[in-house]
CSV table of C-alpha atoms in Angstrom, one decimal:
chain,number,residue,atom,x,y,z
K,25,MET,CA,-2.2,-26.9,198.7
K,26,MET,CA,-0.1,-27.1,201.9
K,27,ILE,CA,3.1,-29.1,202.1
K,28,PRO,CA,4.0,-29.9,205.8
K,29,MET,CA,7.5,-29.2,206.6
K,30,MET,CA,9.8,-31.8,208.5
K,31,LYS,CA,13.1,-31.7,210.3
K,32,VAL,CA,15.6,-33.1,207.9
K,33,ARG,CA,19.4,-33.0,207.5
K,34,ARG,CA,20.9,-31.0,204.8
K,35,ALA,CA,21.6,-34.1,202.6
K,36,GLU,CA,17.9,-35.0,202.8
K,37,TRP,CA,16.6,-31.8,201.7
K,38,VAL,CA,17.1,-31.7,198.0
K,39,PRO,CA,15.1,-35.1,197.5
K,40,ILE,CA,12.3,-33.7,199.5
K,41,VAL,CA,12.2,-30.5,197.3
K,42,ASN,CA,11.9,-32.9,194.3
K,43,VAL,CA,9.0,-34.5,195.9
K,44,LEU,CA,7.4,-31.1,196.6
K,45,PHE,CA,8.1,-30.3,192.7
K,46,VAL,CA,6.3,-33.5,191.7
K,47,LEU,CA,3.3,-32.8,194.1
K,48,GLY,CA,3.4,-29.1,192.9
K,49,VAL,CA,3.1,-30.2,189.3
K,50,VAL,CA,0.1,-32.3,190.2
K,51,ALA,CA,-1.6,-29.4,191.9
K,52,VAL,CA,-0.9,-26.8,189.1
K,53,CYS,CA,-2.3,-29.4,186.6
K,54,MET,CA,-5.3,-29.9,188.7
K,55,TRP,CA,-5.7,-26.1,189.0
K,56,MET,CA,-5.5,-25.7,185.1
K,57,ASN,CA,-7.4,-28.8,183.8
K,58,THR,CA,-10.0,-30.0,186.4
K,59,SER,CA,-13.3,-28.8,187.4
K,60,ILE,CA,-13.9,-26.0,190.0
K,61,GLY,CA,-15.2,-28.5,192.5
K,62,SER,CA,-12.1,-30.7,192.2
K,63,VAL,CA,-9.7,-27.8,192.5
K,64,ASN,CA,-11.3,-26.5,195.7
K,65,ALA,CA,-11.3,-30.0,197.2
K,66,ALA,CA,-7.7,-30.4,196.4
K,67,ILE,CA,-6.8,-27.2,198.3
K,68,THR,CA,-9.2,-27.2,201.1
K,69,THR,CA,-6.3,-27.8,203.7
K,70,GLN,CA,-5.9,-24.1,203.7
K,71,ARG,CA,-9.5,-23.7,205.1
K,72,THR,CA,-9.5,-19.9,204.3
K,73,GLY,CA,-12.9,-19.9,202.4
K,74,LEU,CA,-10.9,-18.7,199.3
K,75,VAL,CA,-11.6,-20.3,195.9
K,76,ARG,CA,-10.4,-20.1,192.3
K,77,LYS,CA,-12.2,-17.9,189.8
K,78,TYR,CA,-14.4,-16.5,192.7
K,79,TYR,CA,-16.1,-13.8,190.8
K,80,LYS,CA,-16.8,-16.1,187.8
K,81,ILE,CA,-18.4,-18.6,190.0
K,82,HIS,CA,-20.5,-16.2,191.8
K,83,GLU,CA,-21.4,-14.4,188.4
K,84,THR,CA,-20.7,-11.1,190.1
K,85,CYS,CA,-17.8,-10.0,188.0
K,86,PRO,CA,-16.8,-12.8,185.5
K,87,ALA,CA,-14.1,-10.7,183.7
K,88,ALA,CA,-12.6,-9.3,186.9
K,89,GLU,CA,-9.1,-11.0,186.4
K,90,GLN,CA,-9.0,-10.0,182.8
K,91,TYR,CA,-9.6,-6.4,183.7
K,92,VAL,CA,-6.8,-6.4,186.4
K,93,ARG,CA,-4.5,-7.9,184.0
K,94,HIS,CA,-5.4,-5.4,181.3
K,95,GLU,CA,-4.5,-2.5,183.6
K,96,VAL,CA,-1.2,-4.0,185.0
K,97,GLU,CA,-0.1,-4.5,181.5
K,98,ILE,CA,-0.6,-1.0,180.7
K,99,PHE,CA,1.3,0.2,183.6
K,100,TYR,CA,4.2,-2.3,183.2
K,101,LYS,CA,4.8,-1.1,179.8
K,102,ASN,CA,5.7,2.3,181.0
K,103,ASP,CA,7.2,1.3,184.4
K,104,SER,CA,8.6,-2.1,185.2
K,105,THR,CA,9.4,-1.0,188.6
K,106,ILE,CA,5.8,-1.8,189.6
K,107,THR,CA,6.5,-5.4,190.1
K,108,PRO,CA,8.9,-5.0,193.2
K,109,LYS,CA,6.7,-2.2,194.3
K,110,LEU,CA,3.6,-4.4,194.5
K,111,LEU,CA,5.5,-7.4,195.8
K,112,ARG,CA,6.5,-5.2,198.7
K,113,LEU,CA,3.0,-3.7,199.2
K,114,LEU,CA,1.4,-7.3,199.4
K,115,TYR,CA,4.2,-8.4,201.9
K,116,SER,CA,3.5,-5.2,203.9
K,117,ASP,CA,-0.2,-5.9,204.0
K,118,CYS,CA,-0.4,-9.6,204.6
K,119,PHE,CA,2.2,-9.7,207.2
K,120,VAL,CA,0.6,-7.4,209.6
K,121,THR,CA,-3.0,-7.8,210.2
K,122,GLY,CA,-3.5,-10.4,207.4
K,123,CYS,CA,-4.4,-9.7,203.7
K,124,ASP,CA,-7.1,-7.4,204.3
K,125,ALA,CA,-5.9,-4.2,202.2
K,126,SER,CA,-5.3,-2.3,205.4
K,127,ILE,CA,-1.9,-1.1,204.0
K,128,LEU,CA,-3.9,0.8,201.4
K,129,LEU,CA,-5.9,2.9,203.7
K,130,ASP,CA,-5.0,6.6,204.2
K,131,GLY,CA,-4.7,8.2,207.4
K,132,THR,CA,-2.4,10.1,209.5
K,133,GLU,CA,-1.5,7.0,211.7
K,134,SER,CA,-2.3,4.2,209.3
K,135,GLU,CA,0.0,1.5,208.4
K,136,LYS,CA,1.6,3.1,205.4
K,137,THR,CA,2.9,5.9,207.9
K,138,ALA,CA,4.9,3.3,209.9
K,139,SER,CA,8.8,3.8,209.6
K,140,GLN,CA,9.0,0.2,208.3
K,141,ASN,CA,6.8,1.2,205.2
K,142,VAL,CA,8.8,4.5,204.1
K,143,GLY,CA,9.1,4.4,200.3
K,144,LEU,CA,6.1,2.0,199.7
K,145,GLY,CA,4.8,2.5,196.1
K,146,GLY,CA,2.2,1.0,193.7
K,147,PHE,CA,-0.7,2.5,195.2
K,148,ILE,CA,-1.7,4.3,192.1
K,149,VAL,CA,-1.7,1.0,190.2
K,150,ILE,CA,-4.3,-0.3,192.7
K,151,ASP,CA,-6.4,2.9,192.5
K,152,LYS,CA,-6.7,2.8,188.8
K,153,ILE,CA,-7.6,-0.9,188.8
K,154,LYS,CA,-10.2,-0.2,191.4
K,155,GLU,CA,-11.7,2.6,189.4
K,156,VAL,CA,-11.9,0.4,186.3
K,157,LEU,CA,-13.6,-2.3,188.3
K,158,GLU,CA,-15.9,0.0,190.1
K,159,ALA,CA,-17.2,1.2,186.7
K,160,ARG,CA,-17.7,-2.3,185.5
K,161,CYS,CA,-18.8,-4.3,188.7
K,162,PRO,CA,-19.6,-1.7,191.3
K,163,GLY,CA,-19.1,-2.9,194.9
K,164,VAL,CA,-18.1,-6.4,194.0
K,165,VAL,CA,-14.2,-6.9,193.8
K,166,SER,CA,-12.2,-6.3,197.1
K,167,CYS,CA,-9.2,-4.3,197.2
K,168,ALA,CA,-7.5,-7.1,199.1
K,169,ASP,CA,-8.1,-9.4,196.0
K,170,ILE,CA,-7.0,-6.6,193.5
K,171,LEU,CA,-3.7,-6.3,195.3
K,172,ASN,CA,-3.2,-10.0,195.0
K,173,LEU,CA,-4.2,-10.3,191.4
K,174,ALA,CA,-2.1,-7.2,190.3
K,175,THR,CA,1.0,-8.6,192.1
K,176,ARG,CA,0.6,-12.0,190.4
K,177,ASP,CA,0.2,-10.5,187.1
K,178,ALA,CA,3.1,-7.9,187.6
K,179,VAL,CA,5.3,-10.9,188.6
K,180,HIS,CA,4.5,-12.8,185.3
K,181,LEU,CA,5.3,-9.8,183.2
K,182,ALA,CA,8.7,-9.7,184.9
K,183,GLY,CA,9.3,-13.2,184.0
K,184,GLY,CA,7.9,-15.1,186.9
K,185,PRO,CA,5.1,-17.6,187.1
K,186,SER,CA,1.5,-16.7,186.3
K,187,TYR,CA,0.2,-18.8,189.2
K,188,PRO,CA,-3.5,-19.8,189.9
K,189,LEU,CA,-4.8,-17.6,192.7
K,190,LEU,CA,-7.4,-18.1,195.3
K,191,LEU,CA,-9.9,-15.2,195.7
K,192,GLY,CA,-12.9,-14.1,197.8
K,193,ARG,CA,-11.0,-11.7,200.2
K,194,ARG,CA,-12.7,-8.8,201.8
K,195,ASP,CA,-11.4,-5.7,203.1
K,196,GLY,CA,-10.7,-4.5,206.6
K,197,PHE,CA,-12.2,-1.7,208.4
K,198,GLY,CA,-9.1,-0.3,210.0
K,199,SER,CA,-5.4,0.5,209.6
K,200,SER,CA,-2.8,1.4,212.4
K,201,ALA,CA,0.9,2.1,212.3
K,202,ALA,CA,1.0,0.6,215.9
K,203,THR,CA,0.3,-2.7,214.5
K,204,VAL,CA,3.3,-2.9,212.1
K,205,ASP,CA,5.8,-5.4,213.2
K,206,LEU,CA,8.0,-5.9,210.1
K,207,PRO,CA,11.4,-6.7,211.1
K,208,SER,CA,14.5,-5.1,210.2
K,209,PRO,CA,16.4,-6.5,207.1
K,210,SER,CA,19.6,-6.8,209.5
K,211,ILE,CA,18.6,-10.0,211.2
K,212,SER,CA,19.7,-13.6,211.4
K,213,TRP,CA,18.0,-16.4,209.5
K,214,GLN,CA,16.7,-17.7,212.8
K,215,THR,CA,15.0,-14.5,213.7
K,216,SER,CA,13.6,-14.3,210.2
K,217,LEU,CA,12.3,-17.8,210.5
K,218,ALA,CA,10.6,-17.3,213.8
K,219,TYR,CA,8.9,-14.2,212.4
K,220,PHE,CA,7.7,-16.2,209.2
K,221,LYS,CA,6.4,-19.1,211.5
K,222,SER,CA,4.6,-16.6,213.6
K,223,LYS,CA,2.6,-15.8,210.5
K,224,GLY,CA,2.0,-19.6,209.8
K,225,LEU,CA,4.6,-20.1,207.1
K,226,ASP,CA,7.7,-22.4,207.2
K,227,VAL,CA,11.3,-22.3,206.2
K,228,LEU,CA,10.7,-23.3,202.7
K,229,ASP,CA,8.1,-20.4,202.4
K,230,MET,CA,10.7,-18.0,203.8
K,231,THR,CA,13.5,-19.0,201.5
K,232,THR,CA,11.2,-19.0,198.6
K,233,LEU,CA,9.5,-15.5,199.3
K,234,LEU,CA,12.7,-13.8,200.0
K,235,GLY,CA,13.6,-14.7,196.5
K,236,ALA,CA,11.3,-11.7,195.6
K,237,HIS,CA,14.5,-9.8,196.3
K,238,THR,CA,15.7,-10.7,193.0
K,239,MET,CA,14.4,-7.5,191.8
K,240,GLY,CA,14.0,-4.0,193.1
K,241,ARG,CA,16.0,-1.5,195.2
K,242,THR,CA,16.6,-0.6,198.7
K,243,HIS,CA,18.0,2.5,200.5
K,244,CYS,CA,21.6,2.4,201.7
K,245,HIS,CA,20.6,3.3,205.2
K,246,TYR,CA,19.4,-0.5,205.5
K,247,ILE,CA,22.8,-1.8,204.8
K,248,LEU,CA,25.2,0.8,206.3
K,249,ASP,CA,25.7,-1.5,209.3
K,250,ARG,CA,26.9,-4.1,207.0
K,251,LEU,CA,29.4,-1.8,205.4
K,252,TYR,CA,30.7,0.0,208.2
K,253,ASN,CA,29.8,-1.2,211.6
K,254,TYR,CA,28.7,-4.8,211.6
K,255,LYS,CA,27.4,-5.8,215.0
K,256,GLY,CA,29.0,-2.8,216.6
K,257,SER,CA,32.4,-4.0,215.5
K,258,GLY,CA,33.4,-0.8,213.6
K,259,LYS,CA,34.2,-3.0,210.6
K,260,ALA,CA,32.3,-4.4,207.6
K,261,ASP,CA,30.6,-7.6,207.7
K,262,PRO,CA,33.3,-10.2,207.1
K,263,SER,CA,30.9,-12.5,205.1
K,264,MET,CA,30.7,-10.0,202.2
K,265,ASP,CA,32.7,-10.6,199.1
K,266,LYS,CA,35.8,-8.1,199.2
K,267,THR,CA,35.1,-6.8,195.7
K,268,PHE,CA,31.3,-6.5,196.3
K,269,LEU,CA,32.0,-4.7,199.6
K,270,ALA,CA,34.2,-2.1,197.8
K,271,GLU,CA,31.6,-1.5,195.1
K,272,MET,CA,28.9,-1.1,197.8
K,273,LYS,CA,30.9,1.3,199.8
K,274,LYS,CA,31.2,3.6,196.7
K,275,LYS,CA,27.4,3.7,196.4
K,276,CYS,CA,26.7,3.9,199.9
K,277,PRO,CA,29.0,6.4,201.7
K,278,PRO,CA,28.9,6.5,205.4
K,279,LYS,CA,26.0,8.7,206.7
K,280,THR,CA,27.6,11.6,208.7
K,281,GLY,CA,24.8,14.1,209.1
K,282,LYS,CA,21.1,14.8,209.2
K,283,GLY,CA,19.5,15.2,205.7
K,284,GLN,CA,22.2,13.5,204.1
K,285,HIS,CA,21.2,11.9,200.8
K,286,ASP,CA,20.1,8.2,201.0
K,287,PRO,CA,20.8,6.4,197.6
K,288,LEU,CA,19.0,3.5,196.3
K,289,VAL,CA,20.9,0.4,195.3
K,290,PHE,CA,19.7,-2.6,193.5
K,291,LEU,CA,18.9,-5.7,195.6
K,292,ASN,CA,20.1,-7.8,192.8
K,293,PRO,CA,22.3,-5.9,190.3
K,294,ASP,CA,22.3,-9.0,187.9
K,295,SER,CA,18.5,-8.9,187.2
K,296,GLN,CA,17.4,-5.5,188.5
K,297,TYR,CA,13.5,-5.7,187.7
K,298,SER,CA,13.5,-9.1,186.3
K,299,PHE,CA,12.2,-12.4,188.0
K,300,SER,CA,15.3,-14.7,188.0
K,301,ASP,CA,17.2,-17.3,190.1
K,302,SER,CA,20.4,-15.2,190.2
K,303,TYR,CA,19.4,-14.1,193.7
K,304,TYR,CA,20.3,-17.4,195.0
K,305,SER,CA,23.6,-17.6,193.1
K,306,ARG,CA,24.4,-14.3,194.8
K,307,VAL,CA,23.5,-15.6,198.2
K,308,LEU,CA,26.0,-18.7,197.7
K,309,ASN,CA,28.9,-16.4,196.5
K,310,ASN,CA,28.4,-13.8,199.5
K,311,LEU,CA,27.1,-11.2,197.1
K,312,SER,CA,23.7,-10.5,198.8
K,313,VAL,CA,23.0,-6.7,199.6
K,314,LEU,CA,20.6,-7.3,202.6
K,315,GLU,CA,21.8,-9.4,205.7
K,316,VAL,CA,18.6,-11.3,205.9
K,317,ASP,CA,19.3,-12.7,202.4
K,318,GLN,CA,22.9,-13.4,203.1
K,319,GLN,CA,21.8,-15.6,206.2
K,320,LEU,CA,20.0,-18.2,203.9
K,321,LYS,CA,23.5,-19.4,203.4
K,322,TYR,CA,24.0,-20.2,207.2
K,323,GLY,CA,21.1,-22.5,207.8
K,324,ASN,CA,21.2,-26.1,207.0
K,325,ASP,CA,17.8,-26.1,205.4
K,326,THR,CA,18.0,-22.6,203.9
K,327,GLU,CA,21.3,-23.4,202.3
K,328,ALA,CA,20.0,-26.7,200.8
K,329,ILE,CA,16.9,-25.0,199.5
K,330,THR,CA,19.2,-22.1,198.1
K,331,GLU,CA,21.3,-24.6,196.3
K,332,ASP,CA,18.4,-26.4,194.7
K,333,TYR,CA,16.8,-23.0,193.5
K,334,ASN,CA,20.4,-21.9,192.1
K,335,VAL,CA,20.3,-25.0,189.8
K,336,SER,CA,16.7,-25.1,188.9
K,337,LEU,CA,14.6,-21.9,188.0
K,338,LEU,CA,11.7,-24.2,187.6
K,339,ASP,CA,11.8,-25.5,191.1
K,340,PHE,CA,11.9,-21.9,192.3
K,341,LYS,CA,9.0,-20.8,190.1
K,342,LEU,CA,6.8,-23.6,191.1
K,343,THR,CA,7.3,-23.3,194.8
K,344,PHE,CA,7.0,-19.4,194.6
K,345,THR,CA,3.5,-20.1,193.3
K,346,LEU,CA,2.6,-22.3,196.4
K,347,SER,CA,4.3,-19.8,198.7
K,348,MET,CA,2.6,-16.8,197.3
K,349,ASN,CA,-0.9,-18.4,197.8
K,350,ARG,CA,0.0,-19.3,201.3
K,351,MET,CA,1.1,-15.8,202.1
K,352,GLY,CA,-2.0,-14.4,200.3
K,353,SER,CA,-4.2,-16.5,202.6
K,354,ILE,CA,-2.8,-15.0,206.0
K,355,GLY,CA,-5.6,-13.7,208.2
K,356,VAL,CA,-8.2,-13.3,205.3
K,357,LEU,CA,-11.6,-11.9,205.8
K,358,THR,CA,-14.3,-13.8,204.1
K,359,GLY,CA,-18.1,-14.2,204.0
K,360,LYS,CA,-19.7,-11.5,206.2
K,361,ASN,CA,-16.5,-10.3,207.7
K,362,GLY,CA,-14.9,-7.0,206.5
K,363,GLU,CA,-16.4,-5.2,203.5
K,364,ILE,CA,-16.0,-4.3,199.8
K,365,ARG,CA,-14.6,-0.9,199.7
K,366,ARG,CA,-15.6,1.3,196.9
K,367,HIS,CA,-12.3,3.2,197.1
K,368,CYS,CA,-9.2,1.3,198.3
K,369,ARG,CA,-7.9,4.4,200.4
K,370,TYR,CA,-11.0,4.6,202.4
K,371,THR,CA,-13.4,2.5,204.3
K,372,ASN,CA,-16.9,2.8,203.0
K,373,ALA,CA,-18.1,4.7,206.2
K,374,ASN,CA,-15.1,7.3,205.7
K,375,ASN,CA,-15.2,7.5,201.9
K,376,PRO,CA,-15.4,11.5,201.3
K,377,ASN,CA,-17.4,10.7,198.0
K,378,GLY,CA,-20.0,8.6,199.9
K,379,LYS,CA,-20.4,4.8,199.8
């Protein structure tokens, strides 16, 4: 279900979010309670060829979603960091050449080797799930669908929504670091929005999906400019809360030489690895770690959405469901396009163990 955006003044935004909420509730109820045909008819505006319960409908692997959920639960019990890792992995995949699992491919110049993707994790989770599915339903479930499903289930385990997910993606044949155009986190909300729009998403999607920064960590080098040399001023970002600035400077000392340690800091110290709306409270109180997050306070629409999510976790969860499906539909391969990899790190033609 796609909700078209419109130009509105800030005072008009909250009622529109409330309308979105009602429409979203209807959509979720339809997903949960009506026939598959009715569900697909309700969301054909995406025109991606993806459908709910794809592997059950086609009777190729009816229990695929249960298999994925079981494996994610096992990983999550031992390591709750898999949720932000999988969220970042999915973002890094979908926002480059589309949701085709190209980020999972190994190679000396593959997407995962790009500088923007340093520190990516979660690959072992996908590898294990694929191994299980290949044992039960060989050559059927794509790595692209596995990545989307595993992320959905990890988000739910962290306290987020367990949203209905459209399936039927196929895997791409290539992966190149040269195609990675992921922006720096030190950008304005205008630059960020232009990037999201270039992927077919809008201001509501951007503000919602950035809320994934409610959990996980980032390296200090991504925020040193905010702490010590904001826009070349030789000073800190004046928008940062002074007490918070002092705390971050202790955790992230200025980098003075090559090979110096680059500590990790929580994107949201209030929730760490849990899904919550405290991210938006921190934006409004000038407590964001990344500049791209803090910038949500300075656009009329982004600030209004942020204020709404700050008072309604339910609104955030509901719209997150819709925006994750929209992101997961970027540039998908379906039908006869792409392939179903037997191993997520290799195309079938390059699989060292054969097809």
